PDB file of C-alpha atoms in Angstrom:
ATOM      1  CA  MET A 373      11.980  38.037  73.555  1.00 56.00           C
ATOM      2  CA  GLY A 374      14.077  41.181  73.517  1.00 72.00           C
ATOM      3  CA  LEU A 375      13.266  44.842  73.011  1.00 86.00           C
ATOM      4  CA  ARG A 376      12.516  44.711  69.265  1.00 94.00           C
ATOM      5  CA  TYR A 377       9.222  43.938  67.645  1.00 97.00           C
ATOM      6  CA  HIS A 378       9.173  41.299  64.903  1.00 97.00           C
ATOM      7  CA  ASN A 379       5.503  40.894  63.950  1.00 98.00           C
ATOM      8  CA  ILE A 380       3.402  44.014  64.025  1.00 98.00           C
ATOM      9  CA  LEU A 381      -0.365  43.895  63.453  1.00 98.00           C
ATOM     10  CA  ILE A 382      -2.000  47.126  62.294  1.00 97.00           C
ATOM     11  CA  ALA A 383      -5.808  47.105  62.362  1.00 95.00           C
ATOM     12  CA  VAL A 384      -7.427  49.259  59.656  1.00 94.00           C
ATOM     13  CA  ASP A 385     -11.089  50.081  58.944  1.00 90.00           C
ATOM     14  CA  GLY A 386     -10.931  52.884  56.387  1.00 89.00           C
ATOM     15  CA  SER A 387     -11.091  55.704  58.939  1.00 86.00           C
ATOM     16  CA  LYS A 388      -8.633  58.601  59.028  1.00 87.00           C
ATOM     17  CA  GLU A 389      -7.584  57.470  62.506  1.00 87.00           C
ATOM     18  CA  ALA A 390      -6.630  54.049  61.116  1.00 90.00           C
ATOM     19  CA  ASP A 391      -4.697  55.708  58.317  1.00 93.00           C
ATOM     20  CA  TRP A 392      -2.720  57.807  60.789  1.00 92.00           C
ATOM     21  CA  ALA A 393      -2.005  54.688  62.843  1.00 94.00           C
ATOM     22  CA  PHE A 394      -0.823  52.936  59.638  1.00 97.00           C
ATOM     23  CA  LEU A 395       1.722  55.726  58.971  1.00 96.00           C
ATOM     24  CA  LYS A 396       3.084  55.284  62.494  1.00 96.00           C
ATOM     25  CA  ALA A 397       3.121  51.463  62.057  1.00 97.00           C
ATOM     26  CA  ILE A 398       5.246  51.844  58.914  1.00 98.00           C
ATOM     27  CA  GLU A 399       7.870  53.827  60.847  1.00 97.00           C
ATOM     28  CA  ILE A 400       7.885  51.392  63.780  1.00 97.00           C
ATOM     29  CA  ALA A 401       8.224  48.426  61.432  1.00 98.00           C
ATOM     30  CA  LYS A 402      11.127  50.082  59.601  1.00 97.00           C
ATOM     31  CA  ARG A 403      12.929  50.824  62.888  1.00 96.00           C
ATOM     32  CA  ASN A 404      12.465  47.293  64.122  1.00 97.00           C
ATOM     33  CA  ASN A 405      12.985  45.555  60.754  1.00 97.00           C
ATOM     34  CA  ALA A 406       9.664  43.884  61.531  1.00 97.00           C
ATOM     35  CA  GLU A 407       7.012  42.323  59.317  1.00 98.00           C
ATOM     36  CA  LEU A 408       3.775  44.299  59.152  1.00 98.00           C
ATOM     37  CA  SER A 409       0.420  42.521  58.977  1.00 98.00           C
ATOM     38  CA  VAL A 410      -2.312  44.921  57.807  1.00 98.00           C
ATOM     39  CA  VAL A 411      -5.622  43.523  59.066  1.00 97.00           C
ATOM     40  CA  HIS A 412      -9.218  44.416  58.143  1.00 95.00           C
ATOM     41  CA  VAL A 413     -12.158  42.655  59.742  1.00 94.00           C
ATOM     42  CA  VAL A 414     -15.374  42.778  57.709  1.00 88.00           C
ATOM     43  CA  ASP A 415     -18.121  43.164  60.283  1.00 82.00           C
ATOM     44  CA  ASN A 416     -21.269  41.895  58.535  1.00 69.00           C
ATOM     45  CA  ARG A 417     -23.106  40.978  61.724  1.00 68.00           C
ATOM     46  CA  SER A 418     -25.580  43.882  61.410  1.00 64.00           C
ATOM     47  CA  LEU A 419     -26.519  42.755  57.893  1.00 60.00           C
ATOM     48  CA  ALA A 420     -27.837  39.475  59.263  1.00 60.00           C
ATOM     49  CA  THR A 421     -30.863  41.332  60.675  1.00 61.00           C
ATOM     50  CA  LEU A 422     -31.985  42.442  57.212  1.00 58.00           C
ATOM     51  CA  THR A 423     -34.744  40.387  55.647  1.00 54.00           C
ATOM     52  CA  PRO A 424     -34.215  39.270  52.992  1.00 60.00           C
ATOM     53  CA  ILE A 425     -30.437  39.321  53.232  1.00 58.00           C
ATOM     54  CA  ASP A 426     -29.048  41.230  50.273  1.00 62.00           C
ATOM     55  CA  SER A 427     -25.809  39.488  49.262  1.00 71.00           C
ATOM     56  CA  THR A 428     -24.669  42.583  47.340  1.00 79.00           C
ATOM     57  CA  LEU A 429     -24.064  44.313  50.682  1.00 75.00           C
ATOM     58  CA  TYR A 430     -21.784  41.469  51.720  1.00 75.00           C
ATOM     59  CA  ASP A 431     -20.020  41.707  48.416  1.00 82.00           C
ATOM     60  CA  GLN A 432     -19.592  45.503  48.734  1.00 85.00           C
ATOM     61  CA  ASN A 433     -18.108  45.163  52.206  1.00 83.00           C
ATOM     62  CA  GLN A 434     -15.687  42.461  50.988  1.00 86.00           C
ATOM     63  CA  LYS A 435     -14.654  44.558  47.950  1.00 91.00           C
ATOM     64  CA  PHE A 436     -14.090  47.613  50.164  1.00 92.00           C
ATOM     65  CA  GLY A 437     -11.839  45.544  52.445  1.00 92.00           C
ATOM     66  CA  ASP A 438      -9.877  44.052  49.541  1.00 94.00           C
ATOM     67  CA  GLU A 439      -9.281  47.469  47.994  1.00 96.00           C
ATOM     68  CA  LEU A 440      -8.356  48.976  51.336  1.00 96.00           C
ATOM     69  CA  LEU A 441      -5.785  46.285  52.028  1.00 97.00           C
ATOM     70  CA  SER A 442      -4.368  46.451  48.530  1.00 97.00           C
ATOM     71  CA  ASN A 443      -3.779  50.188  48.938  1.00 97.00           C
ATOM     72  CA  TYR A 444      -2.101  49.730  52.329  1.00 98.00           C
ATOM     73  CA  LYS A 445       0.045  46.905  50.999  1.00 98.00           C
ATOM     74  CA  ASP A 446       1.302  49.058  48.119  1.00 98.00           C
ATOM     75  CA  ARG A 447       2.101  51.887  50.517  1.00 97.00           C
ATOM     76  CA  ALA A 448       4.015  49.644  52.875  1.00 97.00           C
ATOM     77  CA  GLU A 449       6.036  48.058  50.095  1.00 98.00           C
ATOM     78  CA  LYS A 450       6.940  51.456  48.700  1.00 97.00           C
ATOM     79  CA  ASN A 451       8.359  52.263  52.119  1.00 97.00           C
ATOM     80  CA  GLY A 452      10.447  49.062  52.115  1.00 97.00           C
ATOM     81  CA  VAL A 453       8.438  47.219  54.708  1.00 97.00           C
ATOM     82  CA  LYS A 454       7.744  43.521  54.472  1.00 97.00           C
ATOM     83  CA  VAL A 455       3.959  43.272  54.569  1.00 98.00           C
ATOM     84  CA  GLN A 456       1.117  40.818  54.452  1.00 98.00           C
ATOM     85  CA  THR A 457      -2.604  41.546  54.392  1.00 98.00           C
ATOM     86  CA  ILE A 458      -5.315  39.670  56.238  1.00 97.00           C
ATOM     87  CA  ILE A 459      -9.060  40.052  55.741  1.00 96.00           C
ATOM     88  CA  GLN A 460     -11.544  38.197  57.873  1.00 93.00           C
ATOM     89  CA  GLN A 461     -15.257  38.332  58.620  1.00 89.00           C
ATOM     90  CA  GLY A 462     -16.664  38.671  62.087  1.00 89.00           C
ATOM     91  CA  SER A 463     -16.331  40.898  65.120  1.00 89.00           C
ATOM     92  CA  PRO A 464     -13.173  43.069  64.960  1.00 90.00           C
ATOM     93  CA  LYS A 465     -12.927  42.943  68.767  1.00 88.00           C
ATOM     94  CA  ILE A 466     -12.747  39.155  68.847  1.00 91.00           C
ATOM     95  CA  ALA A 467     -11.005  38.400  65.559  1.00 94.00           C
ATOM     96  CA  ILE A 468      -8.000  40.712  66.143  1.00 95.00           C
ATOM     97  CA  THR A 469      -6.997  39.564  69.632  1.00 95.00           C
ATOM     98  CA  LYS A 470      -8.325  36.014  69.838  1.00 95.00           C
ATOM     99  CA  ASN A 471      -7.656  34.787  66.302  1.00 96.00           C
ATOM    100  CA  ILE A 472      -5.360  36.848  64.125  1.00 97.00           C
ATOM    101  CA  ALA A 473      -2.768  38.108  66.643  1.00 97.00           C
ATOM    102  CA  PRO A 474      -1.959  34.629  68.005  1.00 97.00           C
ATOM    103  CA  ARG A 475      -1.942  33.102  64.527  1.00 97.00           C
ATOM    104  CA  ILE A 476       0.660  35.530  63.195  1.00 97.00           C
ATOM    105  CA  LYS A 477       2.527  35.637  66.521  1.00 97.00           C
ATOM    106  CA  ALA A 478       2.038  39.405  66.801  1.00 97.00           C
ATOM    107  CA  ASP A 479       4.182  41.061  69.464  1.00 97.00           C
ATOM    108  CA  LEU A 480       2.639  44.519  68.882  1.00 97.00           C
ATOM    109  CA  ILE A 481      -0.855  45.508  67.877  1.00 97.00           C
ATOM    110  CA  ILE A 482      -1.350  49.069  66.594  1.00 96.00           C
ATOM    111  CA  CYS A 483      -4.779  50.686  66.092  1.00 92.00           C
ATOM    112  CA  GLY A 484      -6.364  54.073  65.920  1.00 88.00           C
ATOM    113  CA  ALA A 485      -8.044  55.528  68.985  1.00 82.00           C
ATOM    114  CA  THR A 486     -11.379  55.608  67.274  1.00 70.00           C
ATOM    115  CA  GLY A 487     -12.819  54.056  64.148  1.00 55.00           C
ATOM    116  CA  LEU A 488     -15.850  54.129  61.918  1.00 54.00           C
ATOM    117  CA  ASN A 489     -18.465  52.504  64.101  1.00 56.00           C
ATOM    118  CA  ALA A 490     -19.662  55.281  66.479  1.00 58.00           C
ATOM    119  CA  VAL A 491     -22.896  53.495  67.404  1.00 58.00           C
ATOM    120  CA  GLU A 492     -21.075  50.365  68.564  1.00 51.00           C
ATOM    121  CA  ARG A 493     -18.548  52.507  70.480  1.00 52.00           C
ATOM    122  CA  LEU A 494     -21.330  54.218  72.388  1.00 56.00           C
ATOM    123  CA  LEU A 495     -23.233  50.984  73.160  1.00 49.00           C
ATOM    124  CA  ILE A 496     -20.503  48.483  74.063  1.00 46.00           C
ATOM    125  CA  GLY A 497     -17.148  50.238  73.998  1.00 57.00           C
ATOM    126  CA  SER A 498     -14.572  50.819  71.281  1.00 78.00           C
ATOM    127  CA  VAL A 499     -12.601  48.223  69.413  1.00 83.00           C
ATOM    128  CA  SER A 500      -9.353  49.829  70.612  1.00 85.00           C
ATOM    129  CA  GLU A 501     -10.484  49.594  74.243  1.00 85.00           C
ATOM    130  CA  HIS A 502     -11.282  45.926  73.807  1.00 88.00           C
ATOM    131  CA  ILE A 503      -7.913  45.274  72.159  1.00 92.00           C
ATOM    132  CA  VAL A 504      -6.102  46.918  75.031  1.00 90.00           C
ATOM    133  CA  ARG A 505      -8.015  44.800  77.558  1.00 91.00           C
ATOM    134  CA  SER A 506      -7.739  41.441  75.770  1.00 93.00           C
ATOM    135  CA  SER A 507      -4.545  41.559  73.756  1.00 94.00           C
ATOM    136  CA  PRO A 508      -1.981  38.778  74.115  1.00 91.00           C
ATOM    137  CA  CYS A 509       0.840  41.326  73.399  1.00 96.00           C
ATOM    138  CA  ASP A 510       1.758  45.022  73.570  1.00 96.00           C
ATOM    139  CA  VAL A 511      -0.768  47.485  72.165  1.00 95.00           C
ATOM    140  CA  LEU A 512      -0.162  50.999  70.826  1.00 94.00           C
ATOM    141  CA  VAL A 513      -3.245  53.124  70.400  1.00 90.00           C
ATOM    142  CA  ILE A 514      -2.604  56.044  68.074  1.00 89.00           C
ATOM    143  CA  ARG A 515      -4.429  59.368  68.376  1.00 83.00           C
ATOM    144  CA  THR A 516      -4.673  61.606  65.313  1.00 80.00           C
ATOM    145  CA  PRO A 517      -3.306  65.126  65.582  1.00 76.00           C
ATOM    146  CA  LYS A 518      -6.888  66.479  65.317  1.00 60.00           C
ATOM    147  CA  ASP A 519      -7.956  64.350  68.306  1.00 44.00           C
ATOM    148  CA  ALA A 520      -5.026  65.710  70.320  1.00 45.00           C
ATOM    149  CA  GLU A 521      -5.940  69.312  69.449  1.00 43.00           C
ATOM    150  CA  GLU A 522      -9.590  68.826  70.445  1.00 51.00           C
ATOM    151  CA  GLU A 523      -8.698  67.510  73.877  1.00 47.00           C
ATOM    152  CA  ASN A 524      -6.534  70.489  74.805  1.00 42.00           C
TER     153      ASN A 524
END
């Protein structure tokens, strides 16, 4: 095992918190000479309640995820980090810890302290909280500087 990380998973959702976490993930990957897996989970579960289901919303969510990951991949490569991108549909809470992390043999998961889905966070807890509770490996939850200032 050792003290170095080899496979780092960074979960992104388009929020400024995830972007700040990505910047930290780049630095940690560089220090550890680790591969970075940038992961975006397209959560279309709420669209299933719409009748009739409008497939353009699914397409828009997928396109947003593809563009998001492409941008992050370019930024990681410009920083000299070996990177792969993973996009998957489903619940971010389940997909990240139960599916993606074991599949890529992640030894560190990095995520922002909060994300885009405030309603879900209020009702059933945040994605980052779930990752901490159910992760098969180390987890680093990143707070943005703005969050830190608000708490003091």
